[in-house]
Amino acid sequence: MMPNKTALPANSVAKSQVLDPTKSPPPNSGPSRPNLTTSGPNATPPAPAANNLLAALPRTKRGSWRWQTAVFCWLVLVVSLAGLLASLYVVSDRVQTFQEIEQVAVPSINAANQAEQSLSAEVSANASYILSDANTRQTLLTQIERDRADFESALETGYSSLASANTANPSVAAASDYLNQHNQALQDAFALARGQADNNDQKSATTTYLKGRDTYYNPIIYTIYYLRSIYINQLNQAKDAASSANILQLVLVILIVIATVGLLLLVSLWLTLKIKRVFVPLVNIGFLIAAGYAIFLVVSLVNSSGNLNRVVSAYSQTSLLSDSQRILTDAASDQTQWLIAKSGGVNGFDIYAQDFKTQTGHLLVVPSNPSDGQCPSSNAGRASYQPTGEMGDVCRSLLSDNQVDAWNNFYNAYTAWLQADTQFRSTANGNATNATTNALAFLNSSNVTQSFSNMSSNLNQLKTANTQIYANNSNDALNQLNLATILTWAVYPIVLILGIAGLLRWRREF
Amino acid sequence: MLLRNRFAGKRLIAQTAALILSLSFSLLILSACGTEATNSSASYTPVNYLAGDTPNLLPTVVPTPLDNTPANGQTIDVYSSLPLTGSSQNESQPVVNAINMALDDLAGPNHTVAGFKIVYQSLDDATAAAGQWDANQEKINANKATSDPNAMVYIGTINSGAAKISIPILNQAHMVMISPANTYPGLTKSVEGVTAAGEPQSYYPTSPHNYFRLIATDDLQGPADVQFAANNLKAHSAYVIDDGQDYGKGLADAFAQQAPKNNIKIVGRSSITGQEATYQDLANKIKTAEPEMIFFGGIAQQQPGKLLADIRAAGVSVPFMGGDGLTDQTFQRESAVAGEGAYASISGVAVDKLPAKGQSFVQRYDAKYGAGSYSKSGPYTIYGYEAMAVALSAIEQAKQPNRLAILNAVAATKNFNGVLGNWSFDSNGDTTLTTFTIYQVVGDNYQFVTEVKPNTGS
């Protein structure tokens, strides 16, 4: 017997009674459905027009598109702001480095170099004073007073610039006290020596001058050297810091500009795909502006690194040249000191002849074949230049080919001066009654003074060239970086406006 | 029983008292002796030696002349070879002065000893061209002495490099050489890690050994400096620099070798030529290494002053120390304000710790050459006096103008009671005096800090 089929409950719907959407639903069949009609409150809206893309799209796609637009707008805003801040940071950091060099390091180094040269010139003039006649002494006294004033002025400038170097040990104050104490003692000794010379007490004048010079001069010079080294060191540290930061900053800038330009490119492509247009005016313009700015910024930063290296090299070389001038002056002083000690019967006067050789060795060691000492004209040649000494270092680090002539002119005058020194010694050691007078006259002769003058002139020429290199590179870098700053303030807001406006504008396109 | 107990009690008391007394005595002995490695700090006011301060010295002692038998017609020449030209002149000329003083004091006004007329000849081993000692000049000096049939003694040199030249020449002539200043160990002994292969045998082609010195060697100065660095400066790391010359490199090597044994790590090692325009690169390298102290082996003429100025300018404030090469005023004047606080070690004791004879010599030197002259004369002056004293004593003992006899008399010097104290030559020809004094630059002077007797055990 087959089981009875269970009858359907009263409210159930038979399979044959599945709802036909074109027909009214059966009673009690569930929630009612809207009755789609073409008029009345429940009328079905008409089919969308062909160009009403938004209305024609399904709700989900329409929401996604709007969401993407909003996201791109926010991205453009965020990237523009980030780009603005990052670019300003990098550029201002680089500008600050150059400004600190210009406002602090350069004046300090200049002041130290000036003080060094003024003092060495003053010492040399005092040495000449001992041996000179009354007329010449008056001229020398004027020179001494001028050198003294220059020295005091340079120190004052140096101290004010060094006030910020409060972490130095010994402190700037301690160095200042030390320098003043020895400077005063040196001045007292020189004043006493000049007075004794005026009273024709040559022996006492010689002893007083030599003792003062030997005891106090080097401590002053090397205290100035110490103070200058603080700032040269900071100059090199700034260069090293900039070099190490350069890579990071450059990467940061490149990432930011890639993000900005890339985002605008992405927006352009996205819009092109969506609205089927190749050219999206506002966004494309924004992209071109951003791309142009990015290239300019990267080039500016790379150039500024090169400028910074040349700035530091140029100023380090001015210190080498200043030391060279001081050594040259000291060597010339040694000639006079040797003569006054020898003529004054001072024991151990040969020490000044030896110091002359020590100083000239520090200045530049002339090869046995003097022509081998010329500074080569090529970079490669200069890099392998052998002779030692301060001027040897200068040759090896010359920054431009037109400085080579000045260096070689210095060298020619230097070798002539050394040859004249040999003649000077033999004159002083001669048996003539007026050997000392003759030797002094030889020292003051036009040949010897002209050689010395030529050397000083060429050193000044090299210093001027380096100062010009520094100024050119510093100005170039600052000009470019300042322009980068202005462009940064202008470009990113423009990019922001163009990007967002371009994104929103498409809605009115259709 | 009671009697036994009474005696036992008395014995116990006596034993206890003896124990207490012996302990007290032992403690007294120990406190007086100290340890082998001694760092004794001064308890008196530092003296500004270079300012010419005169410490409170013992009363002058009149030196006792040797046998001043009138000359029998025979002459004995004593040569010295020292750098008398150039920057070393300031410390060499006082040595010559001291040699002359010894001759006056011990050989009488006629300069005679044991019947021999003593003629002193001062030679210069430096040249104007070199500005310091010159190898060729030293060779000329040694040959001049050996070719003089009356020459019996050679006093010198100041520089160890110069001694390397003259020792073999004099050795072959059996002429004794007494140095007041050489400190390079390799001239008399082999020190692992410090001296070169073949030293010292390479300097003595014949026997007997003819070279003797009155000053302690760098293999002892290095450990002394290390002890000071570890115990006084409390340093645990050091950067070592040398000036590329024999003395400086030897001293730096000795310091670097001993340092790890005193828990001082060597964090860097560099060499300079003394001709550099600046030392900023080296200063920055030192700064990166972050040592707790810096040690310099070298002489003042190799620009350690300029080096220190650049180190301080780079912001490195750690203690800077060197050997006796830094006691030259050239270092003080070139380091200027940056040199404040630098340390230097010198072989020997401070002036006011010399024996009566030594203090007397200092006072008489100042009396003859001007107040404060001795303190400004450099570290080797008193050794010059002692060198001539040893030579004259040997001539007195030998009683014959025979180089070998005088050489043997010098070699046999034991318990010599001289201006340096009581000392002997050991089997290597080195002095038994091994105390070093540490000075510190304060203002324009060197002030006494402490004495160090090196403990070279590991």
CSV table of N, CA and C in Angstrom, one decimal, chain A residues 191-273:
chain,number,residue,atom,x,y,z
A,191,ALA,N,108.5,97.0,22.2
A,191,ALA,CA,108.5,98.4,22.5
A,191,ALA,C,109.9,98.7,23.2
A,192,LEU,N,110.2,97.8,24.1
A,192,LEU,CA,111.5,98.0,24.8
A,192,LEU,C,112.7,97.9,23.9
A,193,ALA,N,112.6,96.9,23.0
A,193,ALA,CA,113.7,96.7,22.0
A,193,ALA,C,113.8,97.9,21.1
A,194,ARG,N,112.7,98.5,20.7
A,194,ARG,CA,112.8,99.7,19.8
A,194,ARG,C,113.4,100.8,20.6
A,195,GLY,N,113.0,101.0,21.8
A,195,GLY,CA,113.6,102.0,22.6
A,195,GLY,C,115.1,101.9,22.8
A,196,GLN,N,115.5,100.6,23.0
A,196,GLN,CA,116.9,100.4,23.2
A,196,GLN,C,117.7,100.7,21.9
A,197,ALA,N,117.1,100.3,20.8
A,197,ALA,CA,117.7,100.6,19.5
A,197,ALA,C,117.8,102.1,19.2
A,198,ASP,N,116.7,102.8,19.6
A,198,ASP,CA,116.8,104.3,19.5
A,198,ASP,C,117.9,104.9,20.3
A,199,ASN,N,118.2,104.3,21.4
A,199,ASN,CA,119.2,104.8,22.3
A,199,ASN,C,120.6,104.2,21.9
A,200,ASN,N,120.7,103.6,20.7
A,200,ASN,CA,121.9,103.0,20.2
A,200,ASN,C,122.5,101.9,21.0
A,201,ASP,N,121.6,101.3,21.8
A,201,ASP,CA,122.1,100.1,22.6
A,201,ASP,C,121.7,98.9,21.8
A,202,GLN,N,122.5,98.6,20.8
A,202,GLN,CA,122.2,97.6,19.8
A,202,GLN,C,122.1,96.2,20.4
A,203,LYS,N,123.1,95.9,21.3
A,203,LYS,CA,123.2,94.6,21.9
A,203,LYS,C,121.9,94.3,22.7
A,204,SER,N,121.5,95.2,23.5
A,204,SER,CA,120.4,95.0,24.4
A,204,SER,C,119.1,94.9,23.5
A,205,ALA,N,119.0,95.8,22.5
A,205,ALA,CA,117.9,95.8,21.6
A,205,ALA,C,117.8,94.4,20.9
A,206,THR,N,118.9,93.9,20.5
A,206,THR,CA,118.9,92.6,19.8
A,206,THR,C,118.4,91.5,20.8
A,207,THR,N,119.0,91.5,22.0
A,207,THR,CA,118.6,90.4,22.9
A,207,THR,C,117.2,90.5,23.3
A,208,THR,N,116.7,91.7,23.6
A,208,THR,CA,115.3,91.9,24.0
A,208,THR,C,114.4,91.5,22.9
A,209,TYR,N,114.7,91.9,21.6
A,209,TYR,CA,113.8,91.5,20.5
A,209,TYR,C,113.8,90.0,20.3
A,210,LEU,N,114.9,89.4,20.3
A,210,LEU,CA,115.0,88.0,20.0
A,210,LEU,C,114.3,87.1,21.1
A,211,LYS,N,114.6,87.6,22.3
A,211,LYS,CA,114.0,86.8,23.5
A,211,LYS,C,112.4,86.9,23.4
A,212,GLY,N,112.0,88.1,23.1
A,212,GLY,CA,110.5,88.3,23.1
A,212,GLY,C,109.9,87.5,21.9
A,213,ARG,N,110.6,87.6,20.8
A,213,ARG,CA,110.0,86.9,19.6
A,213,ARG,C,110.1,85.4,19.8
A,214,ASP,N,111.2,84.9,20.3
A,214,ASP,CA,111.3,83.4,20.5
A,214,ASP,C,110.3,82.9,21.6
A,215,THR,N,110.0,83.8,22.6
A,215,THR,CA,109.1,83.3,23.7
A,215,THR,C,107.6,83.4,23.3
A,216,TYR,N,107.2,84.5,22.7
A,216,TYR,CA,105.8,84.8,22.6
A,216,TYR,C,105.2,84.7,21.2
A,217,TYR,N,106.0,84.7,20.2
A,217,TYR,CA,105.4,84.8,18.9
A,217,TYR,C,104.7,83.5,18.5
A,218,ASN,N,105.4,82.4,18.6
A,218,ASN,CA,104.7,81.1,18.2
A,218,ASN,C,103.5,80.8,19.0
A,219,PRO,N,103.5,81.0,20.4
A,219,PRO,CA,102.2,80.8,21.1
A,219,PRO,C,101.0,81.6,20.5
A,220,ILE,N,101.3,82.8,20.1
A,220,ILE,CA,100.2,83.6,19.5
A,220,ILE,C,99.7,83.0,18.2
A,221,ILE,N,100.7,82.7,17.3
A,221,ILE,CA,100.4,82.2,16.0
A,221,ILE,C,99.6,80.9,16.1
A,222,TYR,N,100.0,80.0,17.0
A,222,TYR,CA,99.4,78.7,17.1
A,222,TYR,C,98.1,78.8,17.8
A,223,THR,N,97.9,79.8,18.7
A,223,THR,CA,96.5,80.0,19.2
A,223,THR,C,95.6,80.4,18.2
A,224,ILE,N,96.0,81.3,17.3
A,224,ILE,CA,95.2,81.7,16.1
A,224,ILE,C,94.9,80.5,15.3
A,225,TYR,N,95.9,79.7,15.1
A,225,TYR,CA,95.8,78.5,14.3
A,225,TYR,C,94.7,77.6,14.9
A,226,TYR,N,94.7,77.5,16.2
A,226,TYR,CA,93.7,76.7,16.9
A,226,TYR,C,92.3,77.2,16.7
A,227,LEU,N,92.2,78.5,16.8
A,227,LEU,CA,90.9,79.1,16.7
A,227,LEU,C,90.4,79.0,15.2
A,228,ARG,N,91.3,79.1,14.3
A,228,ARG,CA,90.9,79.0,12.9
A,228,ARG,C,90.5,77.5,12.6
A,229,SER,N,91.2,76.6,13.2
A,229,SER,CA,91.0,75.2,13.0
A,229,SER,C,89.6,74.8,13.4
A,230,ILE,N,89.1,75.5,14.5
A,230,ILE,CA,87.7,75.1,14.9
A,230,ILE,C,86.7,75.3,13.8
A,231,TYR,N,86.9,76.5,13.1
A,231,TYR,CA,85.9,76.8,12.0
A,231,TYR,C,86.2,76.0,10.7
A,232,ILE,N,87.5,75.8,10.4
A,232,ILE,CA,87.8,74.9,9.2
A,232,ILE,C,87.2,73.5,9.5
A,233,ASN,N,87.3,73.1,10.7
A,233,ASN,CA,86.8,71.8,11.0
A,233,ASN,C,85.3,71.7,10.9
A,234,GLN,N,84.6,72.8,11.3
A,234,GLN,CA,83.2,72.9,11.2
A,234,GLN,C,82.8,73.0,9.7
A,235,LEU,N,83.6,73.7,8.9
A,235,LEU,CA,83.4,73.7,7.5
A,235,LEU,C,83.4,72.4,6.9
A,236,ASN,N,84.4,71.6,7.2
A,236,ASN,CA,84.5,70.2,6.7
A,236,ASN,C,83.4,69.3,7.2
A,237,GLN,N,83.0,69.6,8.4
A,237,GLN,CA,81.9,68.8,9.0
A,237,GLN,C,80.6,69.1,8.3
A,238,ALA,N,80.4,70.4,8.0
A,238,ALA,CA,79.2,70.8,7.2
A,238,ALA,C,79.2,70.1,5.9
A,239,LYS,N,80.3,70.1,5.2
A,239,LYS,CA,80.4,69.4,3.9
A,239,LYS,C,80.2,67.9,4.0
A,240,ASP,N,80.8,67.3,5.1
A,240,ASP,CA,80.6,65.9,5.2
A,240,ASP,C,79.1,65.5,5.6
A,241,ALA,N,78.5,66.4,6.4
A,241,ALA,CA,77.1,66.2,6.8
A,241,ALA,C,76.2,66.3,5.6
A,242,ALA,N,76.5,67.4,4.8
A,242,ALA,CA,75.7,67.6,3.6
A,242,ALA,C,75.9,66.5,2.6
A,243,SER,N,77.1,65.9,2.6
A,243,SER,CA,77.4,64.8,1.6
A,243,SER,C,76.6,63.6,2.1
A,244,SER,N,76.6,63.3,3.4
A,244,SER,CA,75.9,62.1,3.8
A,244,SER,C,74.4,62.3,3.8
A,245,ALA,N,73.9,63.6,4.1
A,245,ALA,CA,72.5,63.9,4.1
A,245,ALA,C,72.0,64.0,2.6
A,246,ASN,N,73.0,64.4,1.8
A,246,ASN,CA,72.6,64.6,0.4
A,246,ASN,C,71.9,63.4,-0.2
A,247,ILE,N,72.4,62.2,0.0
A,247,ILE,CA,71.8,61.0,-0.6
A,247,ILE,C,70.4,60.9,0.0
A,248,LEU,N,70.3,61.0,1.3
A,248,LEU,CA,69.0,60.8,1.9
A,248,LEU,C,68.0,61.9,1.4
A,249,GLN,N,68.5,63.1,1.4
A,249,GLN,CA,67.6,64.2,0.9
A,249,GLN,C,67.2,64.0,-0.5
A,250,LEU,N,68.2,63.6,-1.3
A,250,LEU,CA,67.9,63.4,-2.7
A,250,LEU,C,66.9,62.3,-2.9
A,251,VAL,N,67.1,61.2,-2.2
A,251,VAL,CA,66.1,60.1,-2.2
A,251,VAL,C,64.7,60.6,-1.8
A,252,LEU,N,64.7,61.4,-0.7
A,252,LEU,CA,63.4,61.9,-0.3
A,252,LEU,C,62.7,62.8,-1.3
A,253,VAL,N,63.5,63.7,-1.9
A,253,VAL,CA,63.0,64.5,-2.9
A,253,VAL,C,62.5,63.7,-4.1
A,254,ILE,N,63.3,62.8,-4.5
A,254,ILE,CA,63.0,62.0,-5.7
A,254,ILE,C,61.7,61.2,-5.4
A,255,LEU,N,61.6,60.7,-4.2
A,255,LEU,CA,60.4,59.9,-3.9
A,255,LEU,C,59.1,60.8,-3.9
A,256,ILE,N,59.3,62.0,-3.3
A,256,ILE,CA,58.2,62.9,-3.3
A,256,ILE,C,57.8,63.4,-4.7
A,257,VAL,N,58.8,63.7,-5.5
A,257,VAL,CA,58.4,64.2,-6.8
A,257,VAL,C,57.9,63.1,-7.6
A,258,ILE,N,58.4,61.9,-7.5
A,258,ILE,CA,57.8,60.7,-8.2
A,258,ILE,C,56.4,60.5,-7.7
A,259,ALA,N,56.2,60.6,-6.4
A,259,ALA,CA,54.8,60.5,-5.9
A,259,ALA,C,53.9,61.5,-6.5
A,260,THR,N,54.3,62.7,-6.5
A,260,THR,CA,53.5,63.8,-7.1
A,260,THR,C,53.2,63.7,-8.5
A,261,VAL,N,54.3,63.5,-9.3
A,261,VAL,CA,54.2,63.4,-10.7
A,261,VAL,C,53.5,62.1,-11.1
A,262,GLY,N,53.9,61.1,-10.4
A,262,GLY,CA,53.3,59.8,-10.6
A,262,GLY,C,51.8,59.8,-10.4
A,263,LEU,N,51.4,60.4,-9.3
A,263,LEU,CA,50.0,60.5,-8.9
A,263,LEU,C,49.2,61.2,-10.0
A,264,LEU,N,49.7,62.4,-10.4
A,264,LEU,CA,49.0,63.1,-11.4
A,264,LEU,C,49.0,62.3,-12.7
A,265,LEU,N,50.0,61.6,-13.1
A,265,LEU,CA,50.0,60.8,-14.3
A,265,LEU,C,48.9,59.7,-14.1
A,266,LEU,N,48.9,59.1,-12.9
A,266,LEU,CA,47.9,58.1,-12.7
A,266,LEU,C,46.5,58.6,-12.8
A,267,VAL,N,46.2,59.8,-12.2
A,267,VAL,CA,44.9,60.4,-12.3
A,267,VAL,C,44.6,60.7,-13.8
A,268,SER,N,45.6,61.2,-14.5
A,268,SER,CA,45.3,61.5,-16.0
A,268,SER,C,44.9,60.2,-16.7
A,269,LEU,N,45.7,59.1,-16.5
A,269,LEU,CA,45.4,57.9,-17.1
A,269,LEU,C,44.0,57.3,-16.7
A,270,TRP,N,43.7,57.4,-15.4
A,270,TRP,CA,42.5,56.9,-14.9
A,270,TRP,C,41.3,57.7,-15.5
A,271,LEU,N,41.4,59.0,-15.6
A,271,LEU,CA,40.3,59.8,-16.2
A,271,LEU,C,40.2,59.5,-17.7
A,272,THR,N,41.4,59.3,-18.3
A,272,THR,CA,41.4,59.0,-19.8
A,272,THR,C,40.6,57.7,-20.0
A,273,LEU,N,40.9,56.8,-19.2
A,273,LEU,CA,40.2,55.5,-19.4
A,273,LEU,C,38.7,55.6,-19.1
